[in-house]
mmCIF file of C-alpha atoms and ligand atoms in Angstrom:
data_model
loop_
_atom_site.group_PDB
_atom_site.id
_atom_site.type_symbol
_atom_site.label_atom_id
_atom_site.label_comp_id
_atom_site.label_asym_id
_atom_site.label_seq_id
_atom_site.Cartn_x
_atom_site.Cartn_y
_atom_site.Cartn_z
ATOM 1 C CA MET A 1 170.270 -76.234 -27.034
ATOM 2 C CA MET A 2 167.738 -78.970 -25.899
ATOM 3 C CA LYS A 3 168.033 -77.405 -22.301
ATOM 4 C CA ILE A 4 167.441 -73.831 -23.876
ATOM 5 C CA ILE A 5 164.232 -74.997 -25.571
ATOM 6 C CA LYS A 6 162.877 -76.830 -22.775
ATOM 7 C CA THR A 7 163.490 -73.588 -20.524
ATOM 8 C CA SER A 8 161.577 -71.465 -23.107
ATOM 9 C CA LEU A 9 158.925 -73.873 -23.362
ATOM 10 C CA PHE A 10 158.431 -73.626 -19.544
ATOM 11 C CA ILE A 11 158.457 -70.079 -19.407
ATOM 12 C CA PHE A 12 155.999 -69.888 -22.261
ATOM 13 C CA ALA A 13 153.697 -72.357 -20.454
ATOM 14 C CA LEU A 14 153.968 -70.254 -17.226
ATOM 15 C CA LEU A 15 153.107 -67.242 -19.129
ATOM 16 C CA MET A 16 150.080 -68.738 -20.493
ATOM 17 C CA VAL A 17 148.721 -69.985 -17.153
ATOM 18 C CA SER A 18 149.436 -66.541 -15.724
ATOM 19 C CA ALA A 19 147.566 -64.796 -18.669
ATOM 20 C CA SER A 20 144.624 -67.136 -18.248
ATOM 21 C CA CYS A 21 144.336 -66.705 -14.490
ATOM 22 C CA SER A 22 144.621 -62.941 -14.631
ATOM 23 C CA ARG A 23 141.847 -63.175 -17.449
ATOM 24 C CA LYS A 24 139.770 -65.111 -14.971
ATOM 25 C CA LEU A 25 140.429 -62.758 -12.014
ATOM 26 C CA ASN A 26 139.244 -59.864 -14.280
ATOM 27 C CA ASP A 27 136.151 -61.810 -14.961
ATOM 28 C CA ASN A 28 133.999 -61.505 -11.905
ATOM 29 C CA SER A 29 132.352 -64.901 -12.159
ATOM 30 C CA ASN A 30 135.696 -66.719 -12.770
ATOM 31 C CA GLN A 31 134.055 -68.642 -15.496
ATOM 32 C CA GLN A 32 133.700 -68.467 -19.170
ATOM 33 C CA GLU A 33 130.870 -68.523 -21.607
ATOM 34 C CA PRO A 34 130.037 -71.667 -23.261
ATOM 35 C CA GLN A 35 131.903 -72.258 -26.532
ATOM 36 C CA ILE A 36 129.077 -74.187 -28.139
ATOM 37 C CA SER A 37 125.976 -72.054 -29.442
ATOM 38 C CA LEU A 38 122.158 -73.193 -28.997
ATOM 39 C CA SER A 39 121.175 -71.828 -32.257
ATOM 40 C CA ASP A 40 123.908 -73.508 -34.194
ATOM 41 C CA SER A 41 122.715 -76.766 -32.576
ATOM 42 C CA TYR A 42 119.369 -76.257 -33.767
ATOM 43 C CA LYS A 43 119.905 -74.570 -36.948
ATOM 44 C CA ASN A 44 118.464 -77.417 -38.902
ATOM 45 C CA HIS A 45 115.276 -77.181 -36.837
ATOM 46 C CA PHE A 46 114.096 -73.599 -36.000
ATOM 47 C CA PHE A 47 115.287 -70.207 -35.117
ATOM 48 C CA ILE A 48 116.353 -69.850 -31.251
ATOM 49 C CA GLY A 49 116.287 -66.422 -29.752
ATOM 50 C CA ALA A 50 115.577 -63.949 -27.067
ATOM 51 C CA ALA A 51 113.863 -60.763 -26.297
ATOM 52 C CA ILE A 52 116.290 -58.065 -25.528
ATOM 53 C CA SER A 53 115.838 -55.048 -23.331
ATOM 54 C CA GLU A 54 116.739 -51.379 -23.775
ATOM 55 C CA ASP A 55 120.116 -51.782 -21.836
ATOM 56 C CA GLN A 56 121.171 -54.492 -24.390
ATOM 57 C CA ILE A 57 119.997 -52.609 -27.303
ATOM 58 C CA LEU A 58 122.228 -49.551 -26.045
ATOM 59 C CA GLU A 59 124.977 -51.765 -25.367
ATOM 60 C CA LYS A 60 125.047 -51.063 -21.518
ATOM 61 C CA ASP A 61 124.959 -54.859 -20.643
ATOM 62 C CA ASN A 62 127.587 -56.174 -22.673
ATOM 63 C CA ARG A 63 127.946 -59.644 -21.078
ATOM 64 C CA SER A 64 124.268 -60.412 -21.591
ATOM 65 C CA LEU A 65 124.645 -58.971 -25.313
ATOM 66 C CA SER A 66 127.432 -61.292 -26.094
ATOM 67 C CA ILE A 67 125.258 -64.304 -25.016
ATOM 68 C CA VAL A 68 122.874 -63.124 -27.286
ATOM 69 C CA ARG A 69 125.391 -62.906 -30.037
ATOM 70 C CA ASN A 70 126.938 -66.142 -29.319
ATOM 71 C CA GLN A 71 123.887 -68.290 -28.452
ATOM 72 C CA TYR A 72 120.753 -67.023 -30.610
ATOM 73 C CA ASN A 73 119.982 -66.014 -34.225
ATOM 74 C CA THR A 74 116.708 -64.311 -33.606
ATOM 75 C CA ILE A 75 115.617 -61.168 -31.524
ATOM 76 C CA THR A 76 112.685 -59.618 -30.199
ATOM 77 C CA PRO A 77 112.454 -56.335 -28.486
ATOM 78 C CA GLU A 78 111.153 -56.627 -25.016
ATOM 79 C CA ASN A 79 109.675 -53.117 -25.177
ATOM 80 C CA ALA A 80 111.255 -50.990 -27.883
ATOM 81 C CA LEU A 81 108.680 -51.410 -30.309
ATOM 82 C CA LYS A 82 105.543 -51.045 -28.239
ATOM 83 C CA TRP A 83 103.012 -48.398 -28.970
ATOM 84 C CA MET A 84 103.842 -46.035 -25.733
ATOM 85 C CA PHE A 85 107.617 -45.801 -27.042
ATOM 86 C CA LEU A 86 107.234 -45.689 -30.705
ATOM 87 C CA GLN A 87 104.172 -43.049 -30.856
ATOM 88 C CA PRO A 88 103.908 -41.581 -27.360
ATOM 89 C CA SER A 89 101.727 -38.847 -28.592
ATOM 90 C CA PRO A 90 99.539 -38.341 -31.576
ATOM 91 C CA ASN A 91 101.534 -38.793 -34.959
ATOM 92 C CA LYS A 92 104.906 -38.307 -33.039
ATOM 93 C CA PHE A 93 107.114 -41.276 -33.679
ATOM 94 C CA GLU A 94 110.202 -41.791 -31.721
ATOM 95 C CA PHE A 95 112.503 -44.358 -33.837
ATOM 96 C CA ASP A 96 115.876 -43.961 -31.907
ATOM 97 C CA LEU A 97 115.641 -47.001 -29.863
ATOM 98 C CA ALA A 98 113.834 -49.143 -32.389
ATOM 99 C CA ASP A 99 116.294 -48.108 -35.189
ATOM 100 C CA LYS A 100 119.284 -49.378 -32.892
ATOM 101 C CA TYR A 101 117.369 -52.607 -32.185
ATOM 102 C CA VAL A 102 116.983 -53.335 -36.106
ATOM 103 C CA GLU A 103 120.560 -52.272 -36.535
ATOM 104 C CA PHE A 104 121.893 -54.629 -33.737
ATOM 105 C CA GLY A 105 119.926 -57.609 -35.536
ATOM 106 C CA LEU A 106 121.110 -56.649 -39.171
ATOM 107 C CA ASN A 107 124.612 -56.284 -38.018
ATOM 108 C CA ASN A 108 124.475 -59.778 -36.315
ATOM 109 C CA ASP A 109 122.517 -61.413 -39.217
ATOM 110 C CA MET A 110 119.651 -62.185 -36.862
ATOM 111 C CA HIS A 111 115.975 -63.110 -37.805
ATOM 112 C CA ILE A 112 114.300 -59.778 -36.613
ATOM 113 C CA VAL A 113 110.804 -59.744 -34.750
ATOM 114 C CA GLY A 114 108.827 -56.727 -34.570
ATOM 115 C CA HIS A 115 106.670 -56.774 -31.397
ATOM 116 C CA THR A 116 103.932 -55.561 -31.454
ATOM 117 C CA LEU A 117 101.663 -53.300 -33.544
ATOM 118 C CA VAL A 118 98.083 -53.797 -32.116
ATOM 119 C CA TRP A 119 98.016 -54.173 -28.242
ATOM 120 C CA HIS A 120 95.838 -53.018 -25.435
ATOM 121 C CA SER A 121 98.391 -52.735 -23.034
ATOM 122 C CA GLN A 122 101.646 -50.460 -22.983
ATOM 123 C CA LEU A 123 99.537 -48.294 -25.237
ATOM 124 C CA ALA A 124 100.094 -44.481 -25.526
ATOM 125 C CA ASP A 125 97.912 -42.624 -22.955
ATOM 126 C CA PHE A 126 96.020 -40.687 -25.784
ATOM 127 C CA MET A 127 94.882 -44.043 -27.251
ATOM 128 C CA ASN A 128 92.840 -44.819 -24.344
ATOM 129 C CA GLU A 129 90.923 -41.753 -24.589
ATOM 130 C CA VAL A 130 89.807 -42.163 -28.178
ATOM 131 C CA THR A 131 86.009 -42.916 -28.613
ATOM 132 C CA ASP A 132 85.339 -41.970 -32.227
ATOM 133 C CA LYS A 133 85.663 -44.905 -34.759
ATOM 134 C CA THR A 134 87.261 -42.757 -37.660
ATOM 135 C CA ILE A 135 89.668 -41.336 -35.528
ATOM 136 C CA MET A 136 90.916 -44.500 -33.946
ATOM 137 C CA SER A 137 91.025 -46.103 -37.344
ATOM 138 C CA ASN A 138 93.052 -43.407 -38.729
ATOM 139 C CA TYR A 139 95.635 -43.746 -35.776
ATOM 140 C CA VAL A 140 95.789 -47.656 -36.180
ATOM 141 C CA SER A 141 96.488 -47.198 -39.815
ATOM 142 C CA ASN A 142 98.951 -44.622 -39.744
ATOM 143 C CA HIS A 143 100.806 -46.445 -36.744
ATOM 144 C CA ILE A 144 100.873 -49.713 -38.785
ATOM 145 C CA ASN A 145 101.704 -48.016 -42.123
ATOM 146 C CA THR A 146 104.355 -45.960 -40.765
ATOM 147 C CA ILE A 147 106.281 -48.641 -38.819
ATOM 148 C CA VAL A 148 105.937 -51.564 -41.269
ATOM 149 C CA LYS A 149 107.195 -49.540 -44.015
ATOM 150 C CA ARG A 150 110.113 -47.922 -42.104
ATOM 151 C CA TYR A 151 111.339 -51.526 -41.443
ATOM 152 C CA LYS A 152 110.251 -53.218 -44.682
ATOM 153 C CA GLY A 153 112.904 -55.834 -45.760
ATOM 154 C CA LYS A 154 114.494 -55.582 -42.271
ATOM 155 C CA ILE A 155 111.741 -56.996 -39.871
ATOM 156 C CA ASP A 156 111.443 -60.387 -40.735
ATOM 157 C CA THR A 157 108.126 -61.399 -38.392
ATOM 158 C CA TRP A 158 105.896 -58.955 -37.025
ATOM 159 C CA ASP A 159 103.433 -59.618 -34.144
ATOM 160 C CA VAL A 160 100.588 -57.901 -35.725
ATOM 161 C CA VAL A 161 98.195 -58.310 -32.995
ATOM 162 C CA ASN A 162 98.854 -59.065 -29.426
ATOM 163 C CA GLU A 163 96.271 -60.604 -26.672
ATOM 164 C CA ALA A 164 93.124 -60.110 -28.577
ATOM 165 C CA LEU A 165 91.470 -63.120 -26.528
ATOM 166 C CA ASN A 166 89.842 -63.630 -23.238
ATOM 167 C CA GLU A 167 90.459 -66.856 -21.383
ATOM 168 C CA ASP A 168 87.115 -68.249 -22.627
ATOM 169 C CA GLY A 169 88.120 -67.704 -26.343
ATOM 170 C CA THR A 170 85.830 -64.807 -26.886
ATOM 171 C CA LEU A 171 87.289 -61.236 -27.979
ATOM 172 C CA ARG A 172 88.847 -59.038 -25.352
ATOM 173 C CA GLU A 173 86.846 -55.726 -24.636
ATOM 174 C CA SER A 174 89.879 -53.877 -25.668
ATOM 175 C CA ILE A 175 89.783 -50.087 -26.763
ATOM 176 C CA PHE A 176 90.296 -51.550 -30.242
ATOM 177 C CA LEU A 177 87.237 -53.835 -30.163
ATOM 178 C CA LYS A 178 85.294 -51.116 -28.469
ATOM 179 C CA THR A 179 85.954 -48.426 -30.906
ATOM 180 C CA LEU A 180 86.412 -50.411 -34.211
ATOM 181 C CA GLY A 181 84.369 -53.564 -33.773
ATOM 182 C CA GLU A 182 85.620 -57.064 -34.358
ATOM 183 C CA ASN A 183 87.066 -56.370 -37.863
ATOM 184 C CA TYR A 184 89.808 -54.544 -36.339
ATOM 185 C CA ILE A 185 92.023 -57.711 -36.390
ATOM 186 C CA ILE A 186 91.448 -58.381 -39.976
ATOM 187 C CA ASP A 187 92.174 -54.627 -41.087
ATOM 188 C CA ALA A 188 95.501 -54.633 -39.071
ATOM 189 C CA PHE A 189 96.772 -57.895 -40.832
ATOM 190 C CA LYS A 190 95.575 -56.285 -44.283
ATOM 191 C CA LEU A 191 97.694 -53.126 -43.470
ATOM 192 C CA ALA A 192 100.611 -54.978 -42.147
ATOM 193 C CA GLU A 193 100.741 -57.097 -45.353
ATOM 194 C CA LYS A 194 100.220 -53.987 -47.529
ATOM 195 C CA GLY A 195 103.283 -52.128 -45.646
ATOM 196 C CA ASP A 196 105.530 -55.234 -46.150
ATOM 197 C CA PRO A 197 104.200 -58.117 -48.616
ATOM 198 C CA ASN A 198 107.180 -60.414 -47.784
ATOM 199 C CA ALA A 199 107.262 -59.922 -43.863
ATOM 200 C CA GLU A 200 105.888 -62.965 -41.938
ATOM 201 C CA LEU A 201 102.895 -62.030 -39.916
ATOM 202 C CA ALA A 202 101.584 -63.587 -36.477
ATOM 203 C CA TYR A 203 98.885 -63.479 -34.204
ATOM 204 C CA ASN A 204 100.509 -63.816 -30.596
ATOM 205 C CA ASP A 205 98.885 -64.428 -27.159
ATOM 206 C CA TYR A 206 99.339 -66.262 -23.857
ATOM 207 C CA ASN A 207 97.451 -69.453 -22.635
ATOM 208 C CA LEU A 208 97.095 -70.462 -26.029
ATOM 209 C CA CYS A 209 97.293 -74.170 -25.080
ATOM 210 C CA ASN A 210 94.352 -73.950 -22.733
ATOM 211 C CA PRO A 211 91.573 -75.561 -24.633
ATOM 212 C CA LYS A 212 88.970 -72.759 -24.615
ATOM 213 C CA LYS A 213 91.331 -70.125 -25.526
ATOM 214 C CA ARG A 214 92.801 -72.245 -28.256
ATOM 215 C CA GLU A 215 89.334 -72.841 -29.624
ATOM 216 C CA GLY A 216 89.329 -69.086 -29.687
ATOM 217 C CA ALA A 217 92.420 -68.775 -31.455
ATOM 218 C CA LEU A 218 91.751 -71.309 -33.859
ATOM 219 C CA ARG A 219 88.473 -69.298 -34.856
ATOM 220 C CA LEU A 220 90.493 -66.132 -34.979
ATOM 221 C CA ILE A 221 92.950 -67.656 -37.385
ATOM 222 C CA GLU A 222 90.058 -69.204 -39.624
ATOM 223 C CA ASN A 223 88.389 -66.069 -39.861
ATOM 224 C CA LEU A 224 91.443 -64.239 -40.870
ATOM 225 C CA GLN A 225 92.024 -67.003 -43.683
ATOM 226 C CA LYS A 226 88.397 -66.598 -44.786
ATOM 227 C CA GLU A 227 88.723 -62.995 -45.240
ATOM 228 C CA ASN A 228 91.934 -63.432 -47.162
ATOM 229 C CA ALA A 229 94.179 -61.708 -44.671
ATOM 230 C CA LYS A 230 97.554 -62.951 -44.704
ATOM 231 C CA ILE A 231 98.392 -65.101 -41.474
ATOM 232 C CA ASN A 232 101.586 -67.153 -41.490
ATOM 233 C CA ALA A 233 101.931 -67.981 -37.814
ATOM 234 C CA VAL A 234 100.532 -68.239 -34.355
ATOM 235 C CA GLY A 235 102.790 -67.104 -31.704
ATOM 236 C CA ILE A 236 102.275 -69.035 -28.312
ATOM 237 C CA GLN A 237 103.811 -66.550 -25.472
ATOM 238 C CA ALA A 238 104.655 -69.765 -23.546
ATOM 239 C CA HIS A 239 105.106 -68.071 -20.116
ATOM 240 C CA TRP A 240 104.997 -71.587 -18.316
ATOM 241 C CA LYS A 241 105.320 -73.157 -15.100
ATOM 242 C CA LEU A 242 106.977 -76.471 -13.859
ATOM 243 C CA ASN A 243 103.992 -78.483 -14.518
ATOM 244 C CA THR A 244 101.539 -76.564 -16.643
ATOM 245 C CA PRO A 245 100.591 -76.652 -19.486
ATOM 246 C CA SER A 246 101.031 -80.512 -19.846
ATOM 247 C CA ILE A 247 103.064 -81.747 -22.526
ATOM 248 C CA ASN A 248 99.862 -83.403 -23.980
ATOM 249 C CA GLU A 249 97.999 -80.038 -24.015
ATOM 250 C CA ILE A 250 101.005 -78.458 -25.822
ATOM 251 C CA GLU A 251 101.241 -81.353 -28.309
ATOM 252 C CA LYS A 252 97.500 -81.075 -29.006
ATOM 253 C CA SER A 253 97.739 -77.354 -29.682
ATOM 254 C CA ILE A 254 100.831 -77.757 -31.772
ATOM 255 C CA ILE A 255 98.801 -80.188 -34.067
ATOM 256 C CA ALA A 256 95.576 -78.009 -33.908
ATOM 257 C CA TYR A 257 97.231 -74.664 -34.916
ATOM 258 C CA ALA A 258 99.444 -76.601 -37.806
ATOM 259 C CA GLY A 259 96.248 -78.017 -39.029
ATOM 260 C CA LEU A 260 95.237 -74.569 -40.268
ATOM 261 C CA GLY A 261 98.419 -74.363 -42.265
ATOM 262 C CA VAL A 262 100.058 -71.666 -39.913
ATOM 263 C CA LYS A 263 103.510 -72.135 -38.400
ATOM 264 C CA LEU A 264 104.049 -72.312 -34.695
ATOM 265 C CA MET A 265 106.369 -70.018 -32.778
ATOM 266 C CA PHE A 266 106.907 -70.085 -29.046
ATOM 267 C CA THR A 267 107.492 -66.579 -28.548
ATOM 268 C CA GLU A 268 108.132 -65.604 -24.921
ATOM 269 C CA LEU A 269 109.311 -69.061 -23.335
ATOM 270 C CA ASP A 270 110.225 -68.796 -19.796
ATOM 271 C CA ILE A 271 109.435 -71.393 -16.668
ATOM 272 C CA SER A 272 108.724 -69.805 -13.189
ATOM 273 C CA VAL A 273 109.881 -71.732 -10.359
ATOM 274 C CA LEU A 274 107.921 -69.770 -7.619
ATOM 275 C CA PRO A 275 104.673 -70.470 -6.101
ATOM 276 C CA ASN A 276 101.692 -69.273 -8.125
ATOM 277 C CA PRO A 277 99.656 -66.751 -6.327
ATOM 278 C CA TRP A 278 96.495 -67.755 -8.309
ATOM 279 C CA GLU A 279 96.833 -71.490 -7.029
ATOM 280 C CA VAL A 280 97.586 -70.114 -3.371
ATOM 281 C CA VAL A 281 94.473 -67.943 -3.250
ATOM 282 C CA GLY A 282 92.292 -68.950 -6.276
ATOM 283 C CA ALA A 283 92.158 -65.303 -7.231
ATOM 284 C CA ALA A 284 90.980 -63.545 -10.342
ATOM 285 C CA VAL A 285 93.788 -62.904 -12.915
ATOM 286 C CA GLU A 286 93.549 -59.156 -12.445
ATOM 287 C CA GLN A 287 93.991 -59.178 -8.614
ATOM 288 C CA ASN A 288 96.721 -57.127 -7.369
ATOM 289 C CA PHE A 289 99.095 -59.358 -5.226
ATOM 290 C CA ASP A 290 101.084 -56.442 -3.186
ATOM 291 C CA LYS A 291 99.832 -58.084 0.069
ATOM 292 C CA PHE A 292 102.450 -60.761 -0.742
ATOM 293 C CA ILE A 293 105.389 -58.720 -1.240
ATOM 294 C CA GLY A 294 107.968 -59.690 1.358
ATOM 295 C CA ASP A 295 106.194 -62.625 2.250
ATOM 296 C CA PRO A 296 108.784 -65.587 2.605
ATOM 297 C CA LYS A 297 106.334 -68.289 1.442
ATOM 298 C CA MET A 298 105.833 -66.569 -1.738
ATOM 299 C CA ASN A 299 109.633 -65.873 -2.166
ATOM 300 C CA PRO A 300 111.254 -69.189 -1.165
ATOM 301 C CA TYR A 301 114.770 -69.001 -2.935
ATOM 302 C CA PRO A 302 115.926 -65.400 -2.230
ATOM 303 C CA GLU A 303 119.569 -66.556 -2.316
ATOM 304 C CA ARG A 304 119.904 -69.482 -4.688
ATOM 305 C CA LEU A 305 117.715 -72.044 -6.290
ATOM 306 C CA PRO A 306 118.499 -75.721 -4.912
ATOM 307 C CA ASP A 307 120.000 -78.075 -7.037
ATOM 308 C CA SER A 308 116.916 -80.143 -6.980
ATOM 309 C CA MET A 309 114.700 -77.399 -8.461
ATOM 310 C CA LEU A 310 117.536 -76.660 -11.086
ATOM 311 C CA GLN A 311 117.124 -80.319 -12.060
ATOM 312 C CA LYS A 312 113.523 -80.376 -12.196
ATOM 313 C CA GLN A 313 113.447 -76.999 -14.402
ATOM 314 C CA ALA A 314 116.153 -78.659 -16.773
ATOM 315 C CA LYS A 315 113.864 -81.703 -17.299
ATOM 316 C CA ARG A 316 110.726 -79.514 -17.904
ATOM 317 C CA TYR A 317 112.966 -77.726 -20.579
ATOM 318 C CA GLU A 318 114.045 -81.186 -21.783
ATOM 319 C CA ASP A 319 110.564 -82.231 -22.162
ATOM 320 C CA ILE A 320 109.420 -79.228 -23.916
ATOM 321 C CA PHE A 321 112.389 -79.202 -26.297
ATOM 322 C CA GLU A 322 111.935 -83.001 -27.184
ATOM 323 C CA LEU A 323 108.300 -82.320 -28.180
ATOM 324 C CA PHE A 324 109.433 -79.221 -30.256
ATOM 325 C CA LEU A 325 111.809 -81.562 -32.043
ATOM 326 C CA LYS A 326 109.293 -83.912 -32.560
ATOM 327 C CA HIS A 327 107.110 -81.482 -34.445
ATOM 328 C CA GLU A 328 110.048 -79.483 -35.870
ATOM 329 C CA ASP A 329 108.137 -79.282 -39.172
ATOM 330 C CA LYS A 330 105.585 -77.272 -37.830
ATOM 331 C CA ILE A 331 107.556 -75.113 -35.769
ATOM 332 C CA SER A 332 109.654 -72.102 -37.039
ATOM 333 C CA ARG A 333 111.092 -70.181 -33.958
ATOM 334 C CA ILE A 334 111.521 -70.576 -30.259
ATOM 335 C CA THR A 335 112.189 -67.161 -28.381
ATOM 336 C CA PHE A 336 113.020 -67.026 -24.596
ATOM 337 C CA TRP A 337 111.568 -63.883 -22.691
ATOM 338 C CA GLY A 338 114.793 -62.639 -21.608
ATOM 339 C CA VAL A 339 118.389 -63.452 -21.377
ATOM 340 C CA THR A 340 119.492 -63.923 -17.785
ATOM 341 C CA ASP A 341 117.455 -64.645 -14.601
ATOM 342 C CA LYS A 342 118.731 -61.530 -13.262
ATOM 343 C CA THR A 343 116.756 -59.110 -15.461
ATOM 344 C CA SER A 344 113.615 -61.418 -16.144
ATOM 345 C CA TRP A 345 110.221 -59.737 -15.659
ATOM 346 C CA LEU A 346 109.087 -62.585 -13.558
ATOM 347 C CA ASN A 347 111.126 -61.252 -10.658
ATOM 348 C CA ASP A 348 108.346 -58.539 -10.389
ATOM 349 C CA TRP A 349 105.269 -60.404 -11.830
ATOM 350 C CA PRO A 350 102.765 -61.238 -10.607
ATOM 351 C CA ILE A 351 104.393 -60.281 -7.283
ATOM 352 C CA LYS A 352 106.957 -57.658 -7.029
ATOM 353 C CA GLU A 353 110.379 -58.161 -5.508
ATOM 354 C CA ARG A 354 110.609 -61.848 -5.672
ATOM 355 C CA THR A 355 113.762 -64.017 -7.004
ATOM 356 C CA ASN A 356 112.882 -66.033 -9.763
ATOM 357 C CA TYR A 357 115.034 -68.414 -11.954
ATOM 358 C CA PRO A 358 113.049 -68.818 -15.166
ATOM 359 C CA LEU A 359 115.624 -68.674 -17.956
ATOM 360 C CA LEU A 360 118.714 -70.748 -19.174
ATOM 361 C CA PHE A 361 121.368 -68.231 -17.908
ATOM 362 C CA ASP A 362 121.909 -67.306 -14.100
ATOM 363 C CA ARG A 363 122.485 -64.077 -12.558
ATOM 364 C CA ASN A 364 126.262 -64.534 -13.224
ATOM 365 C CA TYR A 365 125.640 -64.995 -16.927
ATOM 366 C CA GLN A 366 126.456 -68.607 -16.620
ATOM 367 C CA PRO A 367 124.466 -71.340 -18.223
ATOM 368 C CA LYS A 368 122.490 -73.288 -15.914
ATOM 369 C CA GLN A 369 121.415 -77.101 -16.090
ATOM 370 C CA ALA A 370 118.448 -76.245 -18.296
ATOM 371 C CA TYR A 371 120.695 -74.924 -21.033
ATOM 372 C CA GLN A 372 122.601 -77.994 -20.866
ATOM 373 C CA SER A 373 119.629 -80.344 -20.996
ATOM 374 C CA ILE A 374 118.517 -78.472 -24.283
ATOM 375 C CA LEU A 375 121.731 -78.728 -25.772
ATOM 376 C CA ASP A 376 122.290 -82.507 -24.876
ATOM 377 C CA LEU A 377 119.025 -83.195 -26.826
ATOM 378 C CA LYS A 378 121.188 -82.397 -29.976
ATOM 379 C CA LYS A 379 123.943 -84.708 -29.193
HETATM 380 C C1 GLA B 1 103.263 -60.080 -22.853
HETATM 381 C C2 GLA B 1 103.800 -59.261 -23.895
HETATM 382 C C3 GLA B 1 105.330 -58.997 -23.693
HETATM 383 C C4 GLA B 1 105.696 -58.782 -22.353
HETATM 384 C C5 GLA B 1 105.210 -59.833 -21.467
HETATM 385 C C6 GLA B 1 105.812 -59.414 -19.988
HETATM 386 O O1 GLA B 1 103.431 -61.403 -22.894
HETATM 387 O O2 GLA B 1 103.465 -59.967 -25.271
HETATM 388 O O3 GLA B 1 105.602 -57.909 -24.496
HETATM 389 O O4 GLA B 1 105.267 -57.320 -22.048
HETATM 390 O O5 GLA B 1 103.969 -59.769 -21.237
HETATM 391 O O6 GLA B 1 106.846 -58.853 -19.930
#
C-alpha cells in the first residue's frame, strides 16, 4: 500500500514539474511576473500607476495589461483623452476609446485620471486656426463641459490645464493665451469644477522643479486660489534623467507646492539613460535632432543596458522614492509614463529610433532592478 502511495506521489510530482515546464515553454520570456504588487506595497502612502496606450485599452497587448492590473492602482491615458482624438472636428466627439479606457479603470477598481482638457499640443487642427475670442471661448467651454460631465463620478482626477508655462515661468504664447488672454486658466478650472464638483483638479507641467518655472507655477496656483477657482493638486510630469533634477531641488519643490495647500502628483515619471542632446550641443529646446538619427554616440545601448547602468538607474529610482516616502503626507499619486521599456515614448524622443530603458519593466515584460529597489524600500 505504502509503495502504491509513494509511486502515485512520484507520478504526481512528475506531472507538476512537466506542467510547469510546458507553461514556461509557452511563455516566450521563460519567466513569470512578480507576485508582489507595487501598489499594494505602497497603498498606505500614495497611488502608484501607469499611463496606458491605445493597444492596452483595446486589449491588444495583454502581457503589459496584466502588469497594469497586478502592479498598479491608478491609470492615465497616454493619448486617448487628448483633444485631437476626442474632438477632431468642431463639436464632433469620438468617445469610443475614451469610454473603453474609463471602463477598464472602473472594472479594475482603479483611480482614473483624465489627461488632459486644455493643452496647446495634440490639439485638433481646427483649433489652431481660431482667431476670434468668442469662438475660442465657446469651443473650450463646450469641450470641458461635454467631457467632464460625461465622465462625472468616474474620472477621479483631471489634468485641467497642461503645460501653460515657459521655462522662465511666464505664460506660454499658446493659441489659448493669444485668443482668450491669461484668464483662460481660471475659466478652465471653474468650468471643470462645475462639470464635476467632486473631481480632483490639477495643473500639470514639465520641469516644475526648476527654480524659475517653479516660481511661475506657484504664481499660477496662487492666482487660481485668489480667484476662488478650485485647484487640488500640482502634477509634476517627472520626465527625469539619471542626475537631474537633483533630489534637493525636488525636495524644495515638494515643500514649496505643499506650502500652498495643494497635493503633489508625480504624473509622468520615467528616467532616461541615454545621452541628452541638449547637453551635447547646447541647443534650444525646439531644435530638431534628426541629424542624430543612427548616430551610435547618441544610442550607446542598442542591444542591452549594461548592469552598471541598470544599477545606476535603480539607485536613482530608490533615492527618488525615498524622498517621496519622506514627504508622503504631501503626495497623493505617482504615475509612470508607460509600462515597459519597449513602448516608451523615449525611444523616439528627442531623437528618433533609439533604444531607451526608462521604466521599471524591460522589453520582455520582466521587472528590472529599479522595480526591486522601489519595492525593497518597503521591506
Ligand atoms: C507630455 C504630455 C504627455 C505626453 C508626453 C510625451 O508630457 O503631458 O501627454 O504627450 O508629453 O509622450
